[in-house]
mmCIF file of C-alpha atoms (C1' of nucleotides) in Angstrom:
data_model
loop_
_atom_site.group_PDB
_atom_site.id
_atom_site.type_symbol
_atom_site.label_atom_id
_atom_site.label_comp_id
_atom_site.label_asym_id
_atom_site.label_seq_id
_atom_site.Cartn_x
_atom_site.Cartn_y
_atom_site.Cartn_z
ATOM 1 C CA UNK A 1 -34.814 47.084 13.431
ATOM 2 C CA UNK A 2 -33.666 44.429 11.018
ATOM 3 C CA UNK A 3 -34.850 43.650 7.567
ATOM 4 C CA UNK A 4 -38.451 42.387 7.335
ATOM 5 C CA UNK A 5 -38.566 38.480 6.965
ATOM 6 C CA UNK A 6 -39.380 37.233 3.459
ATOM 7 C CA UNK A 7 -42.221 35.141 4.834
ATOM 8 C CA UNK A 8 -44.115 34.462 8.130
ATOM 9 C CA UNK A 9 -42.091 31.745 9.754
ATOM 10 C CA UNK A 10 -45.114 30.574 11.757
ATOM 11 C CA UNK A 11 -47.193 29.819 8.590
ATOM 12 C CA UNK A 12 -44.567 27.964 6.573
ATOM 13 C CA UNK A 13 -43.245 24.540 6.970
ATOM 14 C CA UNK A 14 -39.465 24.077 7.589
ATOM 15 C CA UNK A 15 -37.073 21.291 7.676
ATOM 16 C CA UNK A 16 -36.597 18.378 5.221
ATOM 17 C CA UNK A 17 -38.625 18.236 2.097
ATOM 18 C CA UNK A 18 -41.082 15.304 1.733
ATOM 19 C CA UNK A 19 -41.311 13.454 -1.692
ATOM 20 C CA UNK A 20 -44.848 14.863 -2.057
ATOM 21 C CA UNK A 21 -43.528 18.519 -1.648
ATOM 22 C CA UNK A 22 -40.728 17.675 -4.154
ATOM 23 C CA UNK A 23 -43.267 16.354 -6.673
ATOM 24 C CA UNK A 24 -45.441 19.438 -6.315
ATOM 25 C CA UNK A 25 -42.538 21.818 -6.850
ATOM 26 C CA UNK A 26 -41.191 19.762 -9.761
ATOM 27 C CA UNK A 27 -44.635 19.635 -11.426
ATOM 28 C CA UNK A 28 -45.268 23.332 -11.004
ATOM 29 C CA UNK A 29 -41.804 24.228 -12.522
ATOM 30 C CA UNK A 30 -42.327 21.742 -15.334
ATOM 31 C CA UNK A 31 -45.360 23.595 -16.358
ATOM 32 C CA UNK A 32 -44.571 27.166 -15.590
ATOM 33 C CA UNK A 33 -40.732 27.160 -15.753
ATOM 34 C CA UNK A 34 -38.367 28.699 -13.343
ATOM 35 C CA UNK A 35 -38.736 32.231 -14.560
ATOM 36 C CA UNK A 36 -41.072 34.125 -12.344
ATOM 37 C CA UNK A 37 -41.596 35.097 -8.777
ATOM 38 C CA UNK A 38 -40.174 32.613 -6.234
ATOM 39 C CA UNK A 39 -41.892 34.478 -3.318
ATOM 40 C CA UNK A 40 -45.266 33.857 -4.962
ATOM 41 C CA UNK A 41 -44.497 30.382 -6.113
ATOM 42 C CA UNK A 42 -45.308 28.227 -2.992
ATOM 43 C CA UNK A 43 -48.877 29.590 -2.867
ATOM 44 C CA UNK A 44 -49.350 28.938 -6.587
ATOM 45 C CA UNK A 45 -47.879 25.516 -6.285
ATOM 46 C CA UNK A 46 -49.850 24.482 -3.177
ATOM 47 C CA UNK A 47 -46.737 24.413 -0.880
ATOM 48 C CA UNK A 48 -46.562 25.666 2.663
ATOM 49 C CA UNK A 49 -42.932 26.660 2.175
ATOM 50 C CA UNK A 50 -40.939 29.958 2.016
ATOM 51 C CA UNK A 51 -40.173 31.006 -1.543
ATOM 52 C CA UNK A 52 -36.438 31.061 -0.744
ATOM 53 C CA UNK A 53 -36.687 27.424 0.496
ATOM 54 C CA UNK A 54 -38.431 26.443 -2.854
ATOM 55 C CA UNK A 55 -35.720 28.128 -4.813
ATOM 56 C CA UNK A 56 -32.925 26.488 -2.833
ATOM 57 C CA UNK A 57 -34.641 23.089 -3.015
ATOM 58 C CA UNK A 58 -34.876 23.419 -6.806
ATOM 59 C CA UNK A 59 -31.364 24.801 -7.326
ATOM 60 C CA UNK A 60 -29.593 22.374 -5.064
ATOM 61 C CA UNK A 61 -31.537 19.164 -5.334
ATOM 62 C CA UNK A 62 -34.410 18.944 -7.899
ATOM 63 C CA UNK A 63 -32.950 20.425 -11.060
ATOM 64 C CA UNK A 64 -32.629 17.738 -13.623
ATOM 65 C CA UNK A 65 -28.993 18.508 -14.527
ATOM 66 C CA UNK A 66 -27.734 18.154 -11.008
ATOM 67 C CA UNK A 67 -24.869 15.506 -10.437
ATOM 68 C CA UNK A 68 -25.528 13.565 -7.277
ATOM 69 C CA UNK A 69 -22.419 11.336 -7.195
ATOM 70 C CA UNK A 70 -19.076 11.847 -5.628
ATOM 71 C CA UNK A 71 -16.552 14.263 -6.913
ATOM 72 C CA UNK A 72 -13.896 13.184 -9.393
ATOM 73 C CA UNK A 73 -10.232 13.839 -9.034
ATOM 74 C CA UNK A 74 -10.468 16.195 -11.925
ATOM 75 C CA UNK A 75 -13.191 18.162 -10.058
ATOM 76 C CA UNK A 76 -11.060 18.105 -6.891
ATOM 77 C CA UNK A 77 -8.242 19.718 -8.765
ATOM 78 C CA UNK A 78 -10.473 22.368 -10.354
ATOM 79 C CA UNK A 79 -11.973 23.264 -7.041
ATOM 80 C CA UNK A 80 -8.654 23.590 -5.287
ATOM 81 C CA UNK A 81 -7.242 25.541 -8.148
ATOM 82 C CA UNK A 82 -10.138 27.955 -8.276
ATOM 83 C CA UNK A 83 -10.271 28.260 -4.463
ATOM 84 C CA UNK A 84 -6.596 29.251 -4.497
ATOM 85 C CA UNK A 85 -7.352 31.816 -7.164
ATOM 86 C CA UNK A 86 -10.594 33.358 -6.053
ATOM 87 C CA UNK A 87 -11.281 32.241 -2.544
ATOM 88 C CA UNK A 88 -14.750 31.141 -1.345
ATOM 89 C CA UNK A 89 -16.718 32.334 -4.259
ATOM 90 C CA UNK A 90 -18.632 29.054 -4.372
ATOM 91 C CA UNK A 91 -21.055 30.094 -7.051
ATOM 92 C CA UNK A 92 -18.284 31.093 -9.386
ATOM 93 C CA UNK A 93 -16.342 27.831 -8.712
ATOM 94 C CA UNK A 94 -19.494 25.745 -9.091
ATOM 95 C CA UNK A 95 -20.264 27.418 -12.360
ATOM 96 C CA UNK A 96 -17.022 25.816 -13.760
ATOM 97 C CA UNK A 97 -18.272 22.379 -12.693
ATOM 98 C CA UNK A 98 -21.289 21.197 -14.753
ATOM 99 C CA UNK A 99 -23.974 19.717 -12.633
ATOM 100 C CA UNK A 100 -22.502 20.876 -9.313
ATOM 101 C CA UNK A 101 -24.115 23.502 -7.033
ATOM 102 C CA UNK A 102 -22.400 26.086 -4.943
ATOM 103 C CA UNK A 103 -23.765 24.375 -1.871
ATOM 104 C CA UNK A 104 -22.271 21.032 -3.023
ATOM 105 C CA UNK A 105 -18.941 22.450 -3.639
ATOM 106 C CA UNK A 106 -18.911 24.374 -0.425
ATOM 107 C CA UNK A 107 -19.879 21.350 1.606
ATOM 108 C CA UNK A 108 -17.420 19.125 -0.221
ATOM 109 C CA UNK A 109 -14.598 21.590 0.425
ATOM 110 C CA UNK A 110 -15.494 22.125 4.104
ATOM 111 C CA UNK A 111 -15.631 18.495 4.902
ATOM 112 C CA UNK A 112 -13.128 16.743 2.725
ATOM 113 C CA UNK A 113 -11.328 18.616 0.126
ATOM 114 C CA UNK A 114 -9.712 21.230 2.499
ATOM 115 C CA UNK A 115 -8.056 18.546 4.417
ATOM 116 C CA UNK A 116 -6.794 16.810 1.404
ATOM 117 C CA UNK A 117 -5.635 20.109 0.021
ATOM 118 C CA UNK A 118 -3.789 20.984 3.254
ATOM 119 C CA UNK A 119 -2.099 17.560 3.258
ATOM 120 C CA UNK A 120 -0.945 18.225 -0.244
ATOM 121 C CA UNK A 121 -2.936 15.295 -1.602
ATOM 122 C CA UNK A 122 -4.626 17.412 -4.205
ATOM 123 C CA UNK A 123 -2.627 19.196 -6.864
ATOM 124 C CA UNK A 124 -3.506 22.438 -8.677
ATOM 125 C CA UNK A 125 -4.241 22.698 -12.351
ATOM 126 C CA UNK A 126 -1.693 24.395 -14.491
ATOM 127 C CA UNK A 127 -2.982 26.959 -16.813
ATOM 128 C CA UNK A 128 -2.205 26.970 -20.444
ATOM 129 C CA UNK A 129 -2.865 29.592 -23.071
ATOM 130 C CA UNK A 130 -5.965 27.722 -24.327
ATOM 131 C CA UNK A 131 -7.356 26.734 -20.951
ATOM 132 C CA UNK A 132 -10.817 28.137 -20.626
ATOM 133 C CA UNK A 133 -11.540 26.350 -17.368
ATOM 134 C CA UNK A 134 -10.208 29.302 -15.413
ATOM 135 C CA UNK A 135 -11.870 32.699 -15.739
ATOM 136 C CA UNK A 136 -9.625 35.525 -16.786
ATOM 137 C CA UNK A 137 -8.923 37.836 -13.917
ATOM 138 C CA UNK A 138 -6.943 41.085 -13.395
ATOM 139 C CA UNK A 139 -3.687 40.046 -12.019
ATOM 140 C CA UNK A 140 -2.347 41.532 -8.780
ATOM 141 C CA UNK A 141 0.832 39.652 -8.934
ATOM 142 C CA UNK A 142 2.630 38.533 -12.072
ATOM 143 C CA UNK A 143 3.352 35.358 -10.166
ATOM 144 C CA UNK A 144 6.127 33.156 -11.414
ATOM 145 C CA UNK A 145 7.248 35.444 -14.167
ATOM 146 C CA UNK A 146 7.611 38.136 -11.564
ATOM 147 C CA UNK A 147 9.691 36.117 -9.336
ATOM 148 C CA UNK A 148 11.552 34.977 -12.390
ATOM 149 C CA UNK A 149 12.667 38.400 -13.320
ATOM 150 C CA UNK A 150 14.739 39.034 -10.415
ATOM 151 C CA UNK A 151 15.497 35.766 -8.690
ATOM 152 C CA UNK A 152 16.065 33.226 -11.416
ATOM 153 C CA UNK A 153 13.132 30.981 -10.875
ATOM 154 C CA UNK A 154 12.766 28.659 -13.953
ATOM 155 C CA UNK A 155 9.903 29.964 -16.075
ATOM 156 C CA UNK A 156 8.965 26.347 -16.847
ATOM 157 C CA UNK A 157 8.639 25.620 -13.168
ATOM 158 C CA UNK A 158 4.924 24.970 -12.625
ATOM 159 C CA UNK A 159 4.886 25.141 -8.871
ATOM 160 C CA UNK A 160 6.105 27.502 -6.311
ATOM 161 C CA UNK A 161 5.913 26.258 -2.760
ATOM 162 C CA UNK A 162 4.972 28.538 0.117
ATOM 163 C CA UNK A 163 8.343 27.720 1.696
ATOM 164 C CA UNK A 164 9.844 29.129 -1.574
ATOM 165 C CA UNK A 165 8.090 32.464 -1.299
ATOM 166 C CA UNK A 166 8.610 32.798 2.464
ATOM 167 C CA UNK A 167 10.607 35.860 3.033
ATOM 168 C CA UNK A 168 11.955 35.910 -0.532
ATOM 169 C CA UNK A 169 12.400 39.401 -1.887
ATOM 170 C CA UNK A 170 10.613 40.200 -5.193
ATOM 171 C CA UNK A 171 11.668 42.949 -7.591
ATOM 172 C CA UNK A 172 8.185 43.914 -8.449
ATOM 173 C CA UNK A 173 4.599 43.535 -7.397
ATOM 174 C CA UNK A 174 2.092 43.654 -10.278
ATOM 175 C CA UNK A 175 -0.347 46.055 -8.593
ATOM 176 C CA UNK A 176 0.440 49.675 -8.771
ATOM 177 C CA UNK A 177 0.660 50.436 -5.078
ATOM 178 C CA UNK A 178 3.023 53.235 -4.391
ATOM 179 C CA UNK A 179 3.509 52.024 -0.854
ATOM 180 C CA UNK A 180 5.076 48.845 -1.930
ATOM 181 C CA UNK A 181 7.233 49.809 -4.809
ATOM 182 C CA UNK A 182 10.568 49.825 -2.925
ATOM 183 C CA UNK A 183 11.759 46.345 -2.928
ATOM 184 C CA UNK A 184 8.924 44.840 -0.890
ATOM 185 C CA UNK A 185 9.310 41.616 0.871
ATOM 186 C CA UNK A 186 6.666 38.978 0.703
ATOM 187 C CA UNK A 187 6.177 36.975 3.963
ATOM 188 C CA UNK A 188 4.039 34.397 5.412
ATOM 189 C CA UNK A 189 2.199 35.233 8.624
ATOM 190 C CA UNK A 190 3.093 33.254 11.642
ATOM 191 C CA UNK A 191 0.349 30.699 11.198
ATOM 192 C CA UNK A 192 0.935 30.728 7.455
ATOM 193 C CA UNK A 193 -2.610 31.764 6.818
ATOM 194 C CA UNK A 194 -1.747 35.061 5.114
ATOM 195 C CA UNK A 195 0.910 36.731 3.008
ATOM 196 C CA UNK A 196 2.103 40.130 3.807
ATOM 197 C CA UNK A 197 4.125 42.703 1.963
ATOM 198 C CA UNK A 198 6.866 44.243 3.830
ATOM 199 C CA UNK A 199 7.587 47.692 2.635
ATOM 200 C CA UNK A 200 11.398 48.055 2.687
ATOM 201 C CA UNK A 201 11.094 51.787 3.400
ATOM 202 C CA UNK A 202 10.580 50.686 6.970
ATOM 203 C CA UNK A 203 13.257 48.723 8.807
ATOM 204 C CA UNK A 204 13.407 45.190 7.557
ATOM 205 C CA UNK A 205 12.042 42.637 9.883
ATOM 206 C CA UNK A 206 9.953 45.142 11.877
ATOM 207 C CA UNK A 207 6.592 43.537 12.286
ATOM 208 C CA UNK A 208 4.743 46.794 12.199
ATOM 209 C CA UNK A 209 6.046 47.326 8.602
ATOM 210 C CA UNK A 210 4.282 44.147 7.375
ATOM 211 C CA UNK A 211 1.385 45.201 5.151
ATOM 212 C CA UNK A 212 -1.176 42.398 5.127
ATOM 213 C CA UNK A 213 -1.721 41.596 1.483
ATOM 214 C CA UNK A 214 -3.517 38.399 1.377
ATOM 215 C CA UNK A 215 -5.528 36.186 3.806
ATOM 216 C CA UNK A 216 -6.409 32.664 2.917
ATOM 217 C CA UNK A 217 -9.104 32.423 5.465
ATOM 218 C CA UNK A 218 -7.791 29.263 6.841
ATOM 219 C CA UNK A 219 -4.993 28.588 9.163
ATOM 220 C CA UNK A 220 -2.501 26.895 6.933
ATOM 221 C CA UNK A 221 -0.391 24.501 8.966
ATOM 222 C CA UNK A 222 3.254 24.244 8.486
ATOM 223 C CA UNK A 223 2.799 20.792 6.792
ATOM 224 C CA UNK A 224 0.852 22.575 4.173
ATOM 225 C CA UNK A 225 3.361 25.349 3.776
ATOM 226 C CA UNK A 226 6.058 22.774 3.078
ATOM 227 C CA UNK A 227 4.012 20.510 1.015
ATOM 228 C CA UNK A 228 1.680 22.497 -1.096
ATOM 229 C CA UNK A 229 2.582 24.320 -4.214
ATOM 230 C CA UNK A 230 0.847 26.866 -6.446
ATOM 231 C CA UNK A 231 1.351 26.849 -10.153
ATOM 232 C CA UNK A 232 2.658 29.936 -11.840
ATOM 233 C CA UNK A 233 -0.638 31.220 -13.218
ATOM 234 C CA UNK A 234 -2.348 31.391 -9.831
ATOM 235 C CA UNK A 235 -2.893 34.855 -8.642
ATOM 236 C CA UNK A 236 -4.619 35.916 -5.574
ATOM 237 C CA UNK A 237 -6.340 39.021 -6.814
ATOM 238 C CA UNK A 238 -9.727 37.722 -5.554
ATOM 239 C CA UNK A 239 -8.351 36.894 -2.067
ATOM 240 C CA UNK A 240 -9.428 38.978 0.818
ATOM 241 C CA UNK A 241 -7.206 42.018 1.262
ATOM 242 C CA UNK A 242 -7.160 43.121 4.734
ATOM 243 C CA UNK A 243 -6.673 46.602 5.925
ATOM 244 C CA UNK A 244 -5.288 47.508 9.280
ATOM 245 C "C1'" DA B 1 -24.943 -3.683 22.493
ATOM 246 C "C1'" DA B 2 -24.366 0.927 24.015
ATOM 247 C "C1'" DC B 3 -22.326 5.107 23.955
ATOM 248 C "C1'" DG B 4 -19.571 8.988 22.186
ATOM 249 C "C1'" DT B 5 -17.458 11.279 18.371
ATOM 250 C "C1'" DA B 6 -16.756 12.574 13.671
ATOM 251 C "C1'" DC B 7 -18.493 13.293 9.410
ATOM 252 C "C1'" DC B 8 -21.810 14.494 5.747
ATOM 253 C "C1'" DC B 9 -25.133 17.217 3.646
ATOM 254 C "C1'" DA B 10 -29.676 19.490 3.351
ATOM 255 C "C1'" DA B 11 -31.577 23.482 4.868
ATOM 256 C "C1'" DC B 12 -31.726 27.865 7.056
ATOM 257 C "C1'" DC B 13 -30.219 32.639 8.032
ATOM 258 C "C1'" DG B 14 -29.051 36.999 6.952
ATOM 259 C "C1'" DC B 15 -26.294 40.167 4.252
ATOM 260 C "C1'" DT B 16 -25.377 42.003 -0.378
ATOM 261 C "C1'" DT B 17 -26.502 42.722 -5.106
ATOM 262 C "C1'" DT B 18 -29.693 43.255 -8.764
ATOM 263 C "C1'" DT B 19 -33.898 44.737 -10.699
ATOM 264 C "C1'" DG B 20 -38.093 47.127 -11.501
ATOM 265 C "C1'" DC B 21 -40.922 51.010 -10.460
ATOM 266 C "C1'" DG C 1 -31.641 58.890 -8.319
ATOM 267 C "C1'" DG C 2 -34.054 56.663 -4.628
ATOM 268 C "C1'" DC C 3 -36.497 53.033 -2.749
ATOM 269 C "C1'" DA C 4 -38.353 48.477 -2.032
ATOM 270 C "C1'" DA C 5 -38.706 43.781 -3.476
ATOM 271 C "C1'" DA C 6 -36.660 39.872 -5.220
ATOM 272 C "C1'" DA C 7 -32.757 37.067 -6.119
ATOM 273 C "C1'" DG C 8 -28.155 35.668 -5.257
ATOM 274 C "C1'" DC C 9 -24.802 34.209 -2.256
ATOM 275 C "C1'" DG C 10 -21.754 32.553 1.565
ATOM 276 C "C1'" DG C 11 -21.645 31.136 6.421
ATOM 277 C "C1'" DT C 12 -23.730 28.420 9.723
ATOM 278 C "C1'" DT C 13 -26.631 24.946 11.859
ATOM 279 C "C1'" DG C 14 -28.741 20.691 12.958
ATOM 280 C "C1'" DG C 15 -30.215 16.012 11.937
ATOM 281 C "C1'" DG C 16 -28.882 11.617 10.346
ATOM 282 C "C1'" DT C 17 -25.423 8.128 9.778
ATOM 283 C "C1'" DA C 18 -20.988 5.904 10.025
ATOM 284 C "C1'" DC C 19 -17.389 4.592 12.820
ATOM 285 C "C1'" DG C 20 -14.473 3.744 16.903
ATOM 286 C "C1'" DT C 21 -14.190 2.341 21.621
#
DNA sequence: AACGTACCCAACCGCTTTTGC
DNA sequence: GGCAAAAGCGGTTGGGTACGT
């Protein structure tokens, strides 16, 4: 038994919205506002639509503050930066882009931006002390500074390439995980789609000792690994952490 | 011109989270 | 605190269009 459907699919219209339906929805919301019950809205507004469909149509298309044009380079950079930091949390990413919806950002990423990102055509934004663009997050890794502590990376260096962190030993991982406090190794998975932490308590190089730490959710090609860089402030605390 | 393929994006689906009783 | 309903969210689908052969 699944969850009960939110509406009777036989009695509601589906598919693309007509200009007439858009007008009805807009008019209703102009008078009554968006605060209220979306499930009851279609009936009140004279629409044969599911409430969820009405909500989505309003949020993704009809809202007056929606931007309908193409994305700017600045927006590209912000999306890539935030994606690297928090993964596919599209609503959170969209909230940093005025006028953009989560659906917009998601579609744009999946169809265009991901490819450009992989190809290294889109850079990542560097974080400064006063940069409010990026939400503050608990840090799993201290990123560049951590690397810097033991391995002499220049603190002013903005970018660390995947090829640089491939199999590089680090002196400390920011998270307090007792299993990885003995000189862990950070390694890329074979397809470069994830980073694992190798607990040095086990024999180095033993695949079974590789603790998956981070999964990017996309198969990063070797081109990407060698061409793409992450700035020092990027942490991956929001990335999916797989357990065995 | 006809066909196949790739791309774009609106909309849907269903799971998770939040809210109200 | 428990439950149900509503809202929020991310993944996926499908129709339309552009482009290449």
